[in-house]
Amino acid sequence: MGSQANTLIKPLIKKCTLCNNYHLVTTIVRPQVDSYDVTVGENLGELELVKIEKKKYWVHDDWYCKYITVKTPSGDYVEFPCFHWLVDDKEVVLRDGKALLPKDDKTRLVKQHRHKELESRRKTYRWREWQPGIPMSIDANTHKELPRDIQFDSEKGVDFILNYSKAIENLCVNQFMHMFQSSWNDFADFERIFVRIKNTISEYVMQHWKEDFMFGYQYLNGCNPVMIQKCTKLPEKFPVTHDMVADCLEREMTLEEEIEAGNIYIADYELMEDISPNSTDPCTLQYLAAPICLLYNNSQSKILPLAIQLGQTPGKDNPIFLPSDGQYDWMLAKIWVRSSDFHIHQTVTHLLRTHLVSEVFGVAMFRQLPAVHPAYKLLLPHIRFTIAINTKAREQLICEFGIFDKANGTGGGGHVEMIQKAMRSLTFRSLCFPDAIKARGVDSPEDLPYYYYRDDGNRVWDVTKSFVWDVVCIYYDSDDTVQKDEEIQAFVKDVCSFGMQDLDCCGFPKSLKTREELTEYLTVIIFTASAHHAAVNFGQYDWCSWIPNAPPTMRKPPPRQKGVVDVKFIIQSLPDRGRSCWHLGAVWALSQFQENELFLGMYPDEHFIEKPVKEAMESFRKRLAEVSSVIKIRNEGKKLPYYYFSPDRIPNSVAV
């Protein structure tokens, strides 16, 4: 139930056989059960609203009410969903559980109730700019300042400092913390903080991270599988020639012919250029790079790196590193790419494109959609705890002098600069999964097989969109109904004009004209908060716990020439002991499911009471189970199983 006092108020209005009057019987479930009789001296008639009033009698007397069930004289039961905390001196006025559009309200009383609810919510859920040029957030400095209804049940569970410290202790790496700024001795030394926590994938990464196939595979199914795109023409800033890579090409074709045949891909970390590196620790200089990596889809359909340039401007001091170079030159070049990939993943793919975007949708939903609206009922489970986790992150994690500064090369403000730059490419269409895949030219399974992120993501997207379409059609009988729903239109406009700050480049719609557009919009919200967050969050420990594969910071600048790097230089470039431990604790903590997690398709709180919606939910669950089964069968016997898009591992919302 998620209540602080484990409290459920379950009143029933009954007609007494002795006095022939109506009574309100309220059962309060705490450690004990109490009952209260309230005499109603007259026939109540048809109930439109139910009011709950709570008086404050002692300090911790909050009640969480899920619903009220009313038994009528005829023996029928009418449910009035609540799902609210009753705090201090508070009253809540409830409608019955039917989902209704504004046009469906007929009486002045219910219309007035609808208006007052939104009026109150807009005062409670206010927009605020956390940093200029990034999506707006809720107006709250701390988790405790949030409305009680959207707080975590227990703040301890999401205390980043507590969780990371506990993780470091559980992983038995706190012994290294007193040597915070000292380097490791060699690669084998990293295993000293790895032995106690390895799993199938992370151990495989540790064993194979130096190999080109592992480097390339992560572009398809690793923690950040969104960077790879089809190369249709080499950019002038990346002057790779055929002679440079001829030894790596397998089809007796020139580089230009391989490009034309669709076998060449590219990953460009241009966003990292001119981002300020972390300077919060004057004793440890930290560095960033903005590399470009050329990738080859070979005759065995393996993605392999062909060439790496560690800066955006070509020149003698920015060489193009090749597989034919010395062992340590090539190794360090790949490490630099992996480090840049880690920064893009953490700040853009994960933080911006799931956490912050989901908060925008959540705040706008509370401001513009009353609890009786079908879209509110549909979306509420998918923004559960999102505003709370983001507020806690701004309070402890990504704030000035926060935990992020301890181990990350973009701490100290660089992460904010990255989000500001990334906003230029954050469009509504880029949140539509099939569109994003197609825009990168990686939509063909024939051209690019084994891209499980794409294949599984498309399956979950299609199943989710089909479910949303079923629900939309229950309440909207035509496109005209969508256009005349002033609440859904206000919701969409609030997201664009306030949440996304009306940025010209974002392309978020300000209105919706058809049922298809509404379906896609709601699918984006649900998919972003559930499936896509799962795909880019829960693999962090798998792929990032072996630190040379995902360095959170680098302590030496990128090499400006070849032939000067040895293993000692690489070890000195990688994170020191203390930062390694903080990083390890972070990726472990972030990869854990919440206690009592609710996964996609699970809706224990019955916000909808209509049979057609319940049937749509059941169909949704069955189709999700089929997807999970397909993924499970495909993964059997694989050394690198891909399960991040498996619906039975996709939480409903962004809550970690």
Short mmCIF file of N, CA, C and O in Angstrom, two decimals, residues 280-347:
data_model
loop_
_atom_site.label_atom_id
_atom_site.label_comp_id
_atom_site.label_asym_id
_atom_site.label_seq_id
_atom_site.Cartn_x
_atom_site.Cartn_y
_atom_site.Cartn_z
N THR A 280 36.79 20.16 -9.20
CA THR A 280 36.44 20.34 -7.79
C THR A 280 37.53 19.86 -6.85
O THR A 280 37.54 20.23 -5.68
N ASP A 281 38.44 19.02 -7.36
CA ASP A 281 39.55 18.51 -6.53
C ASP A 281 40.85 19.09 -7.07
O ASP A 281 41.37 18.63 -8.09
N PRO A 282 41.41 20.09 -6.42
CA PRO A 282 42.63 20.72 -6.94
C PRO A 282 43.83 19.78 -6.96
O PRO A 282 44.82 20.05 -7.65
N CYS A 283 43.74 18.67 -6.24
CA CYS A 283 44.86 17.73 -6.19
C CYS A 283 44.85 16.74 -7.35
O CYS A 283 45.83 16.01 -7.55
N THR A 284 43.74 16.68 -8.07
CA THR A 284 43.63 15.71 -9.17
C THR A 284 43.06 16.39 -10.41
O THR A 284 41.88 16.76 -10.43
N LEU A 285 43.89 16.58 -11.42
CA LEU A 285 43.41 17.11 -12.68
C LEU A 285 42.61 16.02 -13.40
O LEU A 285 42.97 14.85 -13.37
N GLN A 286 41.51 16.42 -14.04
CA GLN A 286 40.66 15.48 -14.77
C GLN A 286 40.43 16.00 -16.19
O GLN A 286 40.43 17.21 -16.42
N TYR A 287 40.22 15.06 -17.12
CA TYR A 287 40.18 15.44 -18.54
C TYR A 287 39.00 14.78 -19.24
O TYR A 287 38.51 13.72 -18.82
N LEU A 288 38.56 15.44 -20.31
CA LEU A 288 37.49 14.93 -21.16
C LEU A 288 37.95 14.94 -22.60
O LEU A 288 38.91 15.63 -22.96
N ALA A 289 37.26 14.20 -23.44
CA ALA A 289 37.56 14.19 -24.88
C ALA A 289 36.25 14.09 -25.65
O ALA A 289 35.22 13.70 -25.11
N ALA A 290 36.32 14.48 -26.93
CA ALA A 290 35.15 14.41 -27.83
C ALA A 290 35.52 13.58 -29.05
O ALA A 290 35.70 14.10 -30.15
N PRO A 291 35.63 12.26 -28.89
CA PRO A 291 36.14 11.41 -29.97
C PRO A 291 35.12 11.15 -31.08
O PRO A 291 33.91 11.40 -30.93
N ILE A 292 35.65 10.63 -32.19
CA ILE A 292 34.85 10.11 -33.28
C ILE A 292 35.35 8.70 -33.55
O ILE A 292 36.56 8.47 -33.60
N CYS A 293 34.43 7.78 -33.71
CA CYS A 293 34.82 6.38 -33.91
C CYS A 293 34.15 5.82 -35.16
O CYS A 293 32.92 5.91 -35.29
N LEU A 294 34.95 5.26 -36.06
CA LEU A 294 34.42 4.60 -37.25
C LEU A 294 34.32 3.11 -36.98
O LEU A 294 35.23 2.50 -36.42
N LEU A 295 33.18 2.51 -37.39
CA LEU A 295 32.89 1.12 -37.08
C LEU A 295 32.59 0.33 -38.35
O LEU A 295 32.03 0.87 -39.31
N TYR A 296 32.95 -0.94 -38.34
CA TYR A 296 32.83 -1.78 -39.52
C TYR A 296 31.96 -2.99 -39.21
O TYR A 296 32.20 -3.71 -38.24
N ASN A 297 30.94 -3.20 -40.03
CA ASN A 297 30.12 -4.41 -39.93
C ASN A 297 30.76 -5.46 -40.82
O ASN A 297 30.60 -5.44 -42.04
N ASN A 298 31.49 -6.39 -40.22
CA ASN A 298 32.30 -7.30 -41.03
C ASN A 298 31.47 -8.44 -41.62
O ASN A 298 30.25 -8.50 -41.44
N SER A 299 32.12 -9.36 -42.28
CA SER A 299 31.41 -10.43 -42.99
C SER A 299 30.72 -11.40 -42.05
O SER A 299 29.84 -12.15 -42.46
N GLN A 300 31.10 -11.41 -40.75
CA GLN A 300 30.42 -12.23 -39.75
C GLN A 300 29.37 -11.44 -38.97
O GLN A 300 28.86 -11.89 -37.95
N SER A 301 29.06 -10.23 -39.46
CA SER A 301 28.09 -9.32 -38.83
C SER A 301 28.52 -8.91 -37.43
O SER A 301 27.68 -8.69 -36.55
N LYS A 302 29.82 -8.82 -37.21
CA LYS A 302 30.35 -8.25 -35.97
C LYS A 302 30.70 -6.80 -36.21
O LYS A 302 31.25 -6.45 -37.27
N ILE A 303 30.40 -5.96 -35.24
CA ILE A 303 30.76 -4.54 -35.32
C ILE A 303 32.14 -4.36 -34.71
O ILE A 303 32.35 -4.67 -33.53
N LEU A 304 33.08 -3.87 -35.52
CA LEU A 304 34.47 -3.71 -35.07
C LEU A 304 34.92 -2.28 -35.30
O LEU A 304 34.54 -1.65 -36.29
N PRO A 305 35.74 -1.75 -34.39
CA PRO A 305 36.26 -0.39 -34.59
C PRO A 305 37.31 -0.36 -35.69
O PRO A 305 38.21 -1.21 -35.74
N LEU A 306 37.20 0.64 -36.57
CA LEU A 306 38.15 0.82 -37.67
C LEU A 306 39.15 1.93 -37.42
O LEU A 306 40.32 1.82 -37.79
N ALA A 307 38.67 3.02 -36.83
CA ALA A 307 39.52 4.19 -36.64
C ALA A 307 38.94 5.06 -35.53
O ALA A 307 37.71 5.14 -35.38
N ILE A 308 39.81 5.71 -34.76
CA ILE A 308 39.39 6.57 -33.65
C ILE A 308 40.20 7.85 -33.68
O ILE A 308 41.43 7.82 -33.73
N GLN A 309 39.48 8.97 -33.63
CA GLN A 309 40.11 10.28 -33.48
C GLN A 309 39.59 10.88 -32.18
O GLN A 309 38.38 10.94 -31.96
N LEU A 310 40.46 11.30 -31.30
CA LEU A 310 40.05 11.69 -29.95
C LEU A 310 39.61 13.14 -29.82
O LEU A 310 39.20 13.56 -28.73
N GLY A 311 39.67 13.90 -30.90
CA GLY A 311 39.18 15.27 -30.90
C GLY A 311 38.39 15.55 -32.16
O GLY A 311 38.41 14.77 -33.12
N GLN A 312 37.72 16.67 -32.19
CA GLN A 312 36.85 17.00 -33.32
C GLN A 312 37.59 17.71 -34.45
O GLN A 312 37.09 17.76 -35.57
N THR A 313 38.75 18.25 -34.16
CA THR A 313 39.49 18.99 -35.18
C THR A 313 40.71 18.19 -35.62
O THR A 313 41.61 17.92 -34.82
N PRO A 314 40.77 17.78 -36.89
CA PRO A 314 41.91 16.97 -37.36
C PRO A 314 43.20 17.79 -37.39
O PRO A 314 43.18 19.01 -37.49
N GLY A 315 44.32 17.09 -37.26
CA GLY A 315 45.62 17.76 -37.28
C GLY A 315 46.70 16.85 -36.75
O GLY A 315 46.44 15.74 -36.29
N LYS A 316 47.94 17.34 -36.79
CA LYS A 316 49.08 16.53 -36.36
C LYS A 316 49.00 16.16 -34.88
O LYS A 316 49.48 15.10 -34.47
N ASP A 317 48.41 17.05 -34.09
CA ASP A 317 48.32 16.76 -32.65
C ASP A 317 47.01 16.05 -32.30
O ASP A 317 46.65 15.92 -31.13
N ASN A 318 46.31 15.60 -33.32
CA ASN A 318 45.06 14.85 -33.11
C ASN A 318 45.04 13.66 -34.06
O ASN A 318 44.26 13.60 -35.01
N PRO A 319 45.93 12.70 -33.83
CA PRO A 319 46.09 11.59 -34.78
C PRO A 319 44.87 10.68 -34.83
O PRO A 319 44.06 10.64 -33.90
N ILE A 320 44.76 9.95 -35.92
CA ILE A 320 43.72 8.93 -36.06
C ILE A 320 44.33 7.59 -35.67
O ILE A 320 45.27 7.10 -36.30
N PHE A 321 43.82 7.02 -34.59
CA PHE A 321 44.34 5.76 -34.08
C PHE A 321 43.67 4.60 -34.81
O PHE A 321 42.49 4.63 -35.13
N LEU A 322 44.48 3.55 -35.05
CA LEU A 322 44.04 2.42 -35.87
C LEU A 322 44.34 1.10 -35.18
O LEU A 322 45.25 1.02 -34.33
N PRO A 323 43.62 0.02 -35.55
CA PRO A 323 43.92 -1.30 -34.97
C PRO A 323 45.34 -1.76 -35.26
O PRO A 323 45.89 -2.58 -34.50
N SER A 324 45.95 -1.22 -36.32
CA SER A 324 47.32 -1.60 -36.68
C SER A 324 48.38 -0.87 -35.87
O SER A 324 49.57 -1.17 -35.98
N ASP A 325 47.95 0.09 -35.04
CA ASP A 325 48.91 0.81 -34.19
C ASP A 325 49.41 -0.09 -33.06
O ASP A 325 48.96 -1.22 -32.89
N GLY A 326 50.31 0.45 -32.28
CA GLY A 326 50.83 -0.29 -31.13
C GLY A 326 49.71 -0.68 -30.17
O GLY A 326 48.68 0.00 -30.07
N GLN A 327 49.94 -1.74 -29.45
CA GLN A 327 48.92 -2.31 -28.55
C GLN A 327 48.35 -1.28 -27.59
O GLN A 327 47.13 -1.17 -27.43
N TYR A 328 49.22 -0.49 -26.96
CA TYR A 328 48.75 0.43 -25.94
C TYR A 328 48.17 1.71 -26.53
O TYR A 328 47.27 2.32 -25.93
N ASP A 329 48.64 2.13 -27.69
CA ASP A 329 48.02 3.27 -28.37
C ASP A 329 46.55 2.96 -28.66
O ASP A 329 45.66 3.77 -28.40
N TRP A 330 46.32 1.79 -29.25
CA TRP A 330 44.95 1.40 -29.63
C TRP A 330 44.08 1.15 -28.40
O TRP A 330 42.92 1.55 -28.35
N MET A 331 44.67 0.54 -27.38
CA MET A 331 43.92 0.29 -26.15
C MET A 331 43.47 1.60 -25.51
O MET A 331 42.29 1.76 -25.12
N LEU A 332 44.37 2.57 -25.40
CA LEU A 332 44.03 3.84 -24.75
C LEU A 332 43.01 4.61 -25.58
O LEU A 332 42.11 5.26 -25.01
N ALA A 333 43.12 4.57 -26.89
CA ALA A 333 42.14 5.25 -27.73
C ALA A 333 40.74 4.69 -27.47
O ALA A 333 39.76 5.44 -27.34
N LYS A 334 40.64 3.38 -27.39
CA LYS A 334 39.33 2.77 -27.12
C LYS A 334 38.85 3.11 -25.71
O LYS A 334 37.64 3.32 -25.50
N ILE A 335 39.75 3.16 -24.74
CA ILE A 335 39.36 3.53 -23.38
C ILE A 335 38.78 4.94 -23.36
O ILE A 335 37.77 5.21 -22.68
N TRP A 336 39.40 5.84 -24.12
CA TRP A 336 38.89 7.20 -24.18
C TRP A 336 37.48 7.25 -24.76
O TRP A 336 36.61 8.00 -24.29
N VAL A 337 37.24 6.46 -25.79
CA VAL A 337 35.89 6.41 -26.37
C VAL A 337 34.90 5.86 -25.35
O VAL A 337 33.80 6.39 -25.18
N ARG A 338 35.30 4.80 -24.64
CA ARG A 338 34.41 4.22 -23.64
C ARG A 338 34.11 5.22 -22.52
O ARG A 338 32.99 5.27 -22.01
N SER A 339 35.09 6.01 -22.14
CA SER A 339 34.87 7.02 -21.11
C SER A 339 33.88 8.08 -21.59
O SER A 339 32.96 8.48 -20.86
N SER A 340 34.06 8.55 -22.82
CA SER A 340 33.13 9.55 -23.37
C SER A 340 31.74 8.97 -23.50
O SER A 340 30.73 9.65 -23.26
N ASP A 341 31.67 7.70 -23.90
CA ASP A 341 30.38 7.03 -24.01
C ASP A 341 29.69 6.96 -22.65
O ASP A 341 28.47 7.15 -22.54
N PHE A 342 30.47 6.72 -21.61
CA PHE A 342 29.92 6.68 -20.25
C PHE A 342 29.30 8.03 -19.88
O PHE A 342 28.20 8.08 -19.31
N HIS A 343 29.99 9.12 -20.20
CA HIS A 343 29.47 10.45 -19.86
C HIS A 343 28.18 10.75 -20.61
O HIS A 343 27.22 11.28 -20.02
N ILE A 344 28.14 10.44 -21.90
CA ILE A 344 26.93 10.66 -22.68
C ILE A 344 25.78 9.82 -22.12
O ILE A 344 24.64 10.29 -21.99
N HIS A 345 26.11 8.59 -21.78
CA HIS A 345 25.07 7.71 -21.23
C HIS A 345 24.48 8.26 -19.95
O HIS A 345 23.27 8.40 -19.80
N GLN A 346 25.36 8.58 -19.00
CA GLN A 346 24.89 9.02 -17.69
C GLN A 346 24.05 10.29 -17.76
O GLN A 346 22.98 10.38 -17.15
N THR A 347 24.55 11.26 -18.51
CA THR A 347 23.96 12.60 -18.46
C THR A 347 22.86 12.82 -19.48
O THR A 347 21.88 13.50 -19.19
#
